[in-house]
Coordinates of C-alpha atoms in Angstrom, one line a residue:
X7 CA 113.6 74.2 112.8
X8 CA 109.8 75.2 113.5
X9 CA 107.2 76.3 111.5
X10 CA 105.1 79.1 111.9
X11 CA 102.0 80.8 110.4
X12 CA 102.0 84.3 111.0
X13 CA 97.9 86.4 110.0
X14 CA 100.4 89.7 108.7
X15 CA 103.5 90.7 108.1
X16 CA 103.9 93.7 110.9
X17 CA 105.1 90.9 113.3
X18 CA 107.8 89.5 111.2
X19 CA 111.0 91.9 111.0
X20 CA 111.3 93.5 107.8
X21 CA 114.9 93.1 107.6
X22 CA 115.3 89.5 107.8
X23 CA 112.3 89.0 105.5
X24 CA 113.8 91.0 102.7
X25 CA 117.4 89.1 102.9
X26 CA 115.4 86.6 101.6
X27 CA 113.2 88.4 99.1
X28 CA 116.1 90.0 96.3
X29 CA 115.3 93.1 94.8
X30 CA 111.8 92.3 92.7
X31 CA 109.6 95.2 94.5
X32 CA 106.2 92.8 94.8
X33 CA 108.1 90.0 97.2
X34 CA 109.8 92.7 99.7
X35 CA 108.2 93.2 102.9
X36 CA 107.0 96.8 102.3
X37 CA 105.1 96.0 99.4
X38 CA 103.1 92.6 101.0
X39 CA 102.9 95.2 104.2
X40 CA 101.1 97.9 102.5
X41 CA 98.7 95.7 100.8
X42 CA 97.3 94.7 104.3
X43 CA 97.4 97.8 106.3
X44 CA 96.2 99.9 103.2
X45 CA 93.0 97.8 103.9
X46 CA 93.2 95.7 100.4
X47 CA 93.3 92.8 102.2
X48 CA 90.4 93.5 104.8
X49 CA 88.1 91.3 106.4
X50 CA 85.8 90.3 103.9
X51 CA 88.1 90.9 100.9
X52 CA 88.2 87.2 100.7
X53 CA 92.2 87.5 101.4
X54 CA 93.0 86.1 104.8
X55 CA 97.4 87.0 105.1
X56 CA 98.7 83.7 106.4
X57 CA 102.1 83.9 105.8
X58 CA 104.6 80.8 106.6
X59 CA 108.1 81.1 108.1
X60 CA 110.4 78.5 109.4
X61 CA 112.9 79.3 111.9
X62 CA 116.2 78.0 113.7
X63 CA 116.0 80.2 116.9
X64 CA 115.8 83.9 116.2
X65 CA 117.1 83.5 112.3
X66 CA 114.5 83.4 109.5
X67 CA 115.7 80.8 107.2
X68 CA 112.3 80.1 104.7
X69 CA 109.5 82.3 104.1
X70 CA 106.4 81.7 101.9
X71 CA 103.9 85.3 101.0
X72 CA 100.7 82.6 101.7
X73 CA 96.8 83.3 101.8
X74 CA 94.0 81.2 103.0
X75 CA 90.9 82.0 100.4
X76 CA 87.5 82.4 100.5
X77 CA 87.4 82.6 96.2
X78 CA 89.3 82.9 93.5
X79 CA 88.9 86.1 92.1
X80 CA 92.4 88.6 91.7
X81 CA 94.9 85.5 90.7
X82 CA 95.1 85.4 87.3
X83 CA 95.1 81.4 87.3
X84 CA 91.3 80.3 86.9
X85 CA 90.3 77.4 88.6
X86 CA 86.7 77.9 89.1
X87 CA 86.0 75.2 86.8
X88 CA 87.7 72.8 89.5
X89 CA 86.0 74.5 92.5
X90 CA 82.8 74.3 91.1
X91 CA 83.4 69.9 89.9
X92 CA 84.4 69.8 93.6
X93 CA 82.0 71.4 95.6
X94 CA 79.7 69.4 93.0
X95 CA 81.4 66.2 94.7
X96 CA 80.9 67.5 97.8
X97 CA 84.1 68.1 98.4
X98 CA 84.3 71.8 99.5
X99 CA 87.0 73.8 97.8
X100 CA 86.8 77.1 99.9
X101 CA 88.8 77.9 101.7
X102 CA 92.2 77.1 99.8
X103 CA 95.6 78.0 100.5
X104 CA 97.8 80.4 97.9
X105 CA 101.2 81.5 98.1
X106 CA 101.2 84.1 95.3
X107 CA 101.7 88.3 95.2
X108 CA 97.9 89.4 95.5
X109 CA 96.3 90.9 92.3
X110 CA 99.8 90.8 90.8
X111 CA 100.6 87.7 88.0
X112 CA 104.0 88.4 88.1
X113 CA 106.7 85.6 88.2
X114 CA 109.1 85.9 91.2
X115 CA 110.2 84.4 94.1
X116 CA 107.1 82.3 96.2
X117 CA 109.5 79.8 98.2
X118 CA 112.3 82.4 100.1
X119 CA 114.9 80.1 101.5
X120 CA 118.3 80.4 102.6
X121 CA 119.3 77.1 101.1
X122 CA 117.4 74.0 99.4
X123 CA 117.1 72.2 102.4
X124 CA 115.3 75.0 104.2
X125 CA 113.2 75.7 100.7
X126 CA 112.0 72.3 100.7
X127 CA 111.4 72.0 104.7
X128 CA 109.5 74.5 104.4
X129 CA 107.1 73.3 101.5
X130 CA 106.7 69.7 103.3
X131 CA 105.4 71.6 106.4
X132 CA 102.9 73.9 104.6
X133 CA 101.4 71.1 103.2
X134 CA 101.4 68.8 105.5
X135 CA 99.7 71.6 107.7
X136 CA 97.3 72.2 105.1
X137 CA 96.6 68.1 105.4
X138 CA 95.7 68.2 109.0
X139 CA 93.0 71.4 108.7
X140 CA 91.5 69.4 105.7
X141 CA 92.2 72.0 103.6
X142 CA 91.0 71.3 100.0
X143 CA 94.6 72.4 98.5
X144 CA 97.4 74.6 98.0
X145 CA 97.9 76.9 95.1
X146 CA 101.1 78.1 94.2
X147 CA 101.3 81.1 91.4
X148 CA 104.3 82.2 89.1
X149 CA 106.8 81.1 90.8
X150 CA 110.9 81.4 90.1
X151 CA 112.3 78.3 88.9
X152 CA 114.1 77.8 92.0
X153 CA 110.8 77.3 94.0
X154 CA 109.1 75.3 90.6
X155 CA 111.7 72.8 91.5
X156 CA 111.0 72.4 95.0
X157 CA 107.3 72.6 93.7
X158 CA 107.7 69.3 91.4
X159 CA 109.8 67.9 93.7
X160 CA 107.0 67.4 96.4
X161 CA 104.5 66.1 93.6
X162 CA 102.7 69.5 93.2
X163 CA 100.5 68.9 89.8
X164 CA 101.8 71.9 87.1
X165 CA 99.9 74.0 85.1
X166 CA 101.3 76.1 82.0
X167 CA 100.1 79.7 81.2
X168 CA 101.6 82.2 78.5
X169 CA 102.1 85.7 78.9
X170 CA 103.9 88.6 76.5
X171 CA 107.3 89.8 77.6
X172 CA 109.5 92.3 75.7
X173 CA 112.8 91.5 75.6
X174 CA 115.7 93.8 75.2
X175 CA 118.7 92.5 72.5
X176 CA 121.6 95.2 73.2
X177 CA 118.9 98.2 71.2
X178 CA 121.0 101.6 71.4
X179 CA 117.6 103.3 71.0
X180 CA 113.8 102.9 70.0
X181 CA 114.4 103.1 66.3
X182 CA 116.9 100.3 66.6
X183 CA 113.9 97.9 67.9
X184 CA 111.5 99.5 65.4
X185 CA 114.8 98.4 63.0
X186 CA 114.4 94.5 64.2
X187 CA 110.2 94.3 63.2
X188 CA 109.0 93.2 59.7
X189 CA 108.1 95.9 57.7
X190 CA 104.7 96.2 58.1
X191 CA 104.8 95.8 62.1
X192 CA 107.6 98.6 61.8
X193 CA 104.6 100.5 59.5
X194 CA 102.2 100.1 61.7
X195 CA 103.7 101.4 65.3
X196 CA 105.1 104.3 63.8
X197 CA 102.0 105.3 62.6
X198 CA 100.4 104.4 65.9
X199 CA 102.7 106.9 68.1
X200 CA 102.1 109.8 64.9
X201 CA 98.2 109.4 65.2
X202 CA 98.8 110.4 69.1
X203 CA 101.7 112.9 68.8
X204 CA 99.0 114.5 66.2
X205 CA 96.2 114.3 68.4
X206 CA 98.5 116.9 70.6
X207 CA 99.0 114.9 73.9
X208 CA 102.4 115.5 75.4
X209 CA 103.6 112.4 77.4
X210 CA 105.5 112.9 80.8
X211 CA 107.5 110.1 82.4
X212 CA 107.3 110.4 86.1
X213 CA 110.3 108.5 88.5
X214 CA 111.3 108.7 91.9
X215 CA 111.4 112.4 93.4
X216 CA 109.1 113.8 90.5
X217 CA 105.5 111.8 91.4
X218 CA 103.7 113.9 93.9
X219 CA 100.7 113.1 96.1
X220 CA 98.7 114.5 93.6
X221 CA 100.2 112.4 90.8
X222 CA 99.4 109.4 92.5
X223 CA 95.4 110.8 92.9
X224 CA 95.1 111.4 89.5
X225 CA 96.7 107.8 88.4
X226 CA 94.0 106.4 91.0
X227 CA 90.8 108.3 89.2
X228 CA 92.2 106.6 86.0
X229 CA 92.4 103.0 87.4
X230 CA 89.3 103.2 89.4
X231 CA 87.5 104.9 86.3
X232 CA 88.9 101.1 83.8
X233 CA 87.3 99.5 86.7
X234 CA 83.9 101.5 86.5
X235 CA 84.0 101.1 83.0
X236 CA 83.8 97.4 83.4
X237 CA 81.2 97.4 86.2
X238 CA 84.3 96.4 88.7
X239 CA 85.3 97.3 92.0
X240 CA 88.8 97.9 91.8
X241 CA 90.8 95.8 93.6
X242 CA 93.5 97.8 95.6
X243 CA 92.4 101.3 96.7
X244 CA 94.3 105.1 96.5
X245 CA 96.1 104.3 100.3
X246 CA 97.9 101.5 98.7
X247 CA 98.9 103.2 95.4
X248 CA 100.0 106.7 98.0
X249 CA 101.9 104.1 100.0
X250 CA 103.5 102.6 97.0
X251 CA 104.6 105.9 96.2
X252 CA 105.8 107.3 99.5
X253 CA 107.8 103.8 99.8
X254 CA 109.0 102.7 96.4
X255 CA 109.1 105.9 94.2
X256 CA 112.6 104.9 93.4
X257 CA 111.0 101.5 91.6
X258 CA 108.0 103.4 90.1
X259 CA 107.4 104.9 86.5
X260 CA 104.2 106.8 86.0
X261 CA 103.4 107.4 82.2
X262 CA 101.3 110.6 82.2
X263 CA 99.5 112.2 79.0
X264 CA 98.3 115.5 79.2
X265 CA 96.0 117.3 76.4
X266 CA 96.0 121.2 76.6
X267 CA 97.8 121.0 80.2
X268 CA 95.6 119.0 81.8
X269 CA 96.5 115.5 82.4
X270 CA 93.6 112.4 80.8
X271 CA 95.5 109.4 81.5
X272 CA 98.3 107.3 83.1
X273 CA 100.0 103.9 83.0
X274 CA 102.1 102.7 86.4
X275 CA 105.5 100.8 85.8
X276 CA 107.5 99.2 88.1
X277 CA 111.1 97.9 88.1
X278 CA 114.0 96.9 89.5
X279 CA 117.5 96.7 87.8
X280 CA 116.6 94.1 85.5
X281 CA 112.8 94.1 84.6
X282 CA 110.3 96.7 84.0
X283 CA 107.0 95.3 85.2
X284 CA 103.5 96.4 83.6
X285 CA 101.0 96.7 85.7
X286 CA 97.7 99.4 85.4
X287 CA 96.3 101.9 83.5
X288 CA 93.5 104.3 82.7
X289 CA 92.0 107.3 81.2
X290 CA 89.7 109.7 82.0
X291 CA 88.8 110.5 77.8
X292 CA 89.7 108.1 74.9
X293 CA 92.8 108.4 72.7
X294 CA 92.9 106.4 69.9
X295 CA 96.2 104.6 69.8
X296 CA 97.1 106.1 73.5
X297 CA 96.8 103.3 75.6
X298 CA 99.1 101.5 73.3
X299 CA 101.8 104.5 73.5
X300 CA 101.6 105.1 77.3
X301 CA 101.5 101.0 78.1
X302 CA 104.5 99.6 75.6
X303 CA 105.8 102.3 73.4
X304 CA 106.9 104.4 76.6
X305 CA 107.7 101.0 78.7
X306 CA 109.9 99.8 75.5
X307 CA 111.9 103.2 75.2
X308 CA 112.3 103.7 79.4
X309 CA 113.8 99.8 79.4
X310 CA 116.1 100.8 76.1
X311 CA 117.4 103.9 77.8
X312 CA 117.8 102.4 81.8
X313 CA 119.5 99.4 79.9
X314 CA 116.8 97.0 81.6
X315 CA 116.3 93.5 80.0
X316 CA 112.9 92.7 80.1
X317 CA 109.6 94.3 80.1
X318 CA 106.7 92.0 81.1
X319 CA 103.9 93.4 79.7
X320 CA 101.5 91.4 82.7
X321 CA 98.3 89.0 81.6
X322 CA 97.0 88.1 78.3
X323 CA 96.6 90.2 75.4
X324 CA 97.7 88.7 72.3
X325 CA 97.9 92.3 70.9
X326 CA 101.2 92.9 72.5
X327 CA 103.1 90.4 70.0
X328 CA 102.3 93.3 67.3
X329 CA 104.1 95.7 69.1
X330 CA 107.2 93.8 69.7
X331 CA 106.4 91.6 72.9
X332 CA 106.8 87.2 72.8
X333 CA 104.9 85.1 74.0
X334 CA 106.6 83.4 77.4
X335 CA 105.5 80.1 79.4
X336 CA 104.2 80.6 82.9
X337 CA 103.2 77.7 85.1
X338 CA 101.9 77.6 88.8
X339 CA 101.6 74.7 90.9
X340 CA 98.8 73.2 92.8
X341 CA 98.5 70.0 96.0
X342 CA 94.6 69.2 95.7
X343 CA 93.8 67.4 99.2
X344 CA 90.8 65.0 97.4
X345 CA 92.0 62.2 95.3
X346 CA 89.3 62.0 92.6
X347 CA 89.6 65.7 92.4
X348 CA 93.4 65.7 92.1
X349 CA 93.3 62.8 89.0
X350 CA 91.0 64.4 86.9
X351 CA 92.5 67.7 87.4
X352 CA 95.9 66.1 86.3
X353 CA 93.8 64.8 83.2
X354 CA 92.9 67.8 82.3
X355 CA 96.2 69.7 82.5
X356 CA 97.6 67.3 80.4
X357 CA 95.3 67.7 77.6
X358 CA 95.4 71.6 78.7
X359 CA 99.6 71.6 78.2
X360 CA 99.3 70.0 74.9
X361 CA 96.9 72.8 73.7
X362 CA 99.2 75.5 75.0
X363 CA 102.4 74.0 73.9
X364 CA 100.7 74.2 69.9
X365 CA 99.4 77.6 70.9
X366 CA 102.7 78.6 71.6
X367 CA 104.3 77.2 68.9
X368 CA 101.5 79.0 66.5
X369 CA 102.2 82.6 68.7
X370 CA 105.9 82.3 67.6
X371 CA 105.6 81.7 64.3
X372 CA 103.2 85.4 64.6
X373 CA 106.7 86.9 66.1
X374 CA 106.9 90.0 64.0
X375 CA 110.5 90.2 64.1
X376 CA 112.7 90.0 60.7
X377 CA 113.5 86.4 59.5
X378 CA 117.5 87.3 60.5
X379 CA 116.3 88.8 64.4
X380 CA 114.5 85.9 65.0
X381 CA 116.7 83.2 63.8

């Protein structure tokens, strides 16, 4: 078997990468693919692709989506705290390895195998490579439980996140969830949606052959204008989200809302046949209450009617337990080359994990469900 690091995915067939990759949009080779030749990923974006493959011959057996990094910023995991106590040490943290989905803190597949053996062949040559060019560490984000084994396996240190998933328990319809809340959560979203019905925006669920070009501009001026509003550069640019379109339009759900014909804002889904995955949004004019109608409400009733199990509602925001979300462990992985760095960072996680586990524990007893849903 030999290992390889590839700098892009163009030279790796896209056909034997996606037998690995299952049917989750963000790990399949157009997706990774468009992210670099959209220009994301440029020189200078701090992104360097530098994916690894292990090989029998011809046949692909392992794959890993991996970056070498020049910061942290776009994962979604924070660690700056341990760059800075390292490079304080003088113990240069930059650049680190990640194998994660850039810009996209989504659980899924990170370690692409054919078998175990293969998985975990792989992992022992990443990081042994990542040894011998005195690397300061690898980094691996939400990843599937099949790689978190492999992960722990090899000694990686682990670190739990929450996040707020929605989770579909056989609903015939929307007012069958609303039925499962408490009645003041139940209160409380309906007269969220009736404040923006009565504000007279009409809300248009785009999929597949419906977006157009020019749905995918207009879904671009609202993300770059959250961006703006935060004195941000956005992260990906309008190539990627046209490609994303012209290539995955099948996977994609646009929530537009229009006032008086003319469209002020959008939220972009994505899915495949068993999740519905959360990702942007933006408006052009506030609405109250509309950000919450285009980003859950919609999302909860388009996973009810496709018969979809889960809707991860993506990072943070503890506001989404109100509106019918739970709170969910996340965890990512991480091989710090320095010693002292690598011990105190374990510290910390420990004491970190014990805070979260109570945090947890206090978010579910804040599950507005009724006492007989969630018992």
């Amino acid at each position: 078997m030999e290992l390889r690091f590839t700098p892009g995915l163009a030279s790796i067939e896209a056909a034997a990468w996606d037998a690995l990759a299952g049917n989750q949009p963000f790990v399949r080779h157009a997706f990774l693919l468009a992210l670099e030749e959209s220009g994301c990923l440029a020189e200078g974006s701090g992104w360097q692709p530098l994916h690894a493959t292990l090989w029998q011959g011809t046949r692909l057996l392992a794959a890993m989506p991996l970056y070498l990094k020049a910061h942290s910023w776009g994962e979604y995991v924070f660690d700056w705290a341990w760059a800075n106590a390292s490079e304080r040490a003088g113990w240069p943290y930059y650049p680190k390895l990640l194998a994660a989905i850039p810009f996209t803190p989504v659980p899924g597949l990170r370690l692409l195998a054919v078998d175990e053996v293969a998985r975990q062949t792989l992992l022992a040559g990443v990081l042994e490579w990542a040894e011998a060019q005195q690397l300061s560490g690898l980094h691996c984000l939400f990843p599937d439980a099949l790689s978190a084994k492999c992960l722990q396996s090899q000694g990686l240190l682990r670190r739990t996140g929450v996040q707020f998933h929605w989770f579909n328990r056989g609903y015939a319809d929307y007012p069958a969830f609303l039925a499962s809340l408490n009645h003041d959560k139940r209160k409380k979203l309906k007269q969220e949606r009736k404040r923006v019905a009565a504000s007279g925006v009409q809300i248009v669920r785009k999929s597949g052959g419906d977006l157009s070009p020019a749905d995918w501009h207009f879904f671009y001026r609202c993300y770059a204008n959250t961006y703006r509003q935060h004195r941000a550069t956005p992260y990906l640019n309008e190539r990627f989200f046209q490609r994303l379109g012209a290539l995955f339009a099948e996977q994609c759900l646009l929530v537009i809302a229009y006032q008086d014909g003319e469209p002020l804002a959008a939220a972009l889904n994505l899915f495949d046949s068993e999740r519905l995955y959360g990702r942007y949004w933006g408006a052009l004019q506030h609405v109250p209450n509309l950000h919450f109608e285009l980003c859950y409400h919609q999302g909860i009733e388009f996973a009810i009617e496709r018969g979809l199990l889960v809707f991860e509602g993506g990072a943070q925001g503890e506001h989404k337990l109100a509106r019918g979300f739970e709170a969910v462990e996340t965890s990512s992985w991480h091989w710090l080359a320095q010693a002292g760095l690598r011990d105190a960072v374990a510290h910390f996680l420990q004491q970190e994990g014990q805070g979260l586990a109570h945090y947890l524990s206090e978010l579910d007893e804040r599950a507005p469900f009724r006492q007989d849903e969630s018992a």
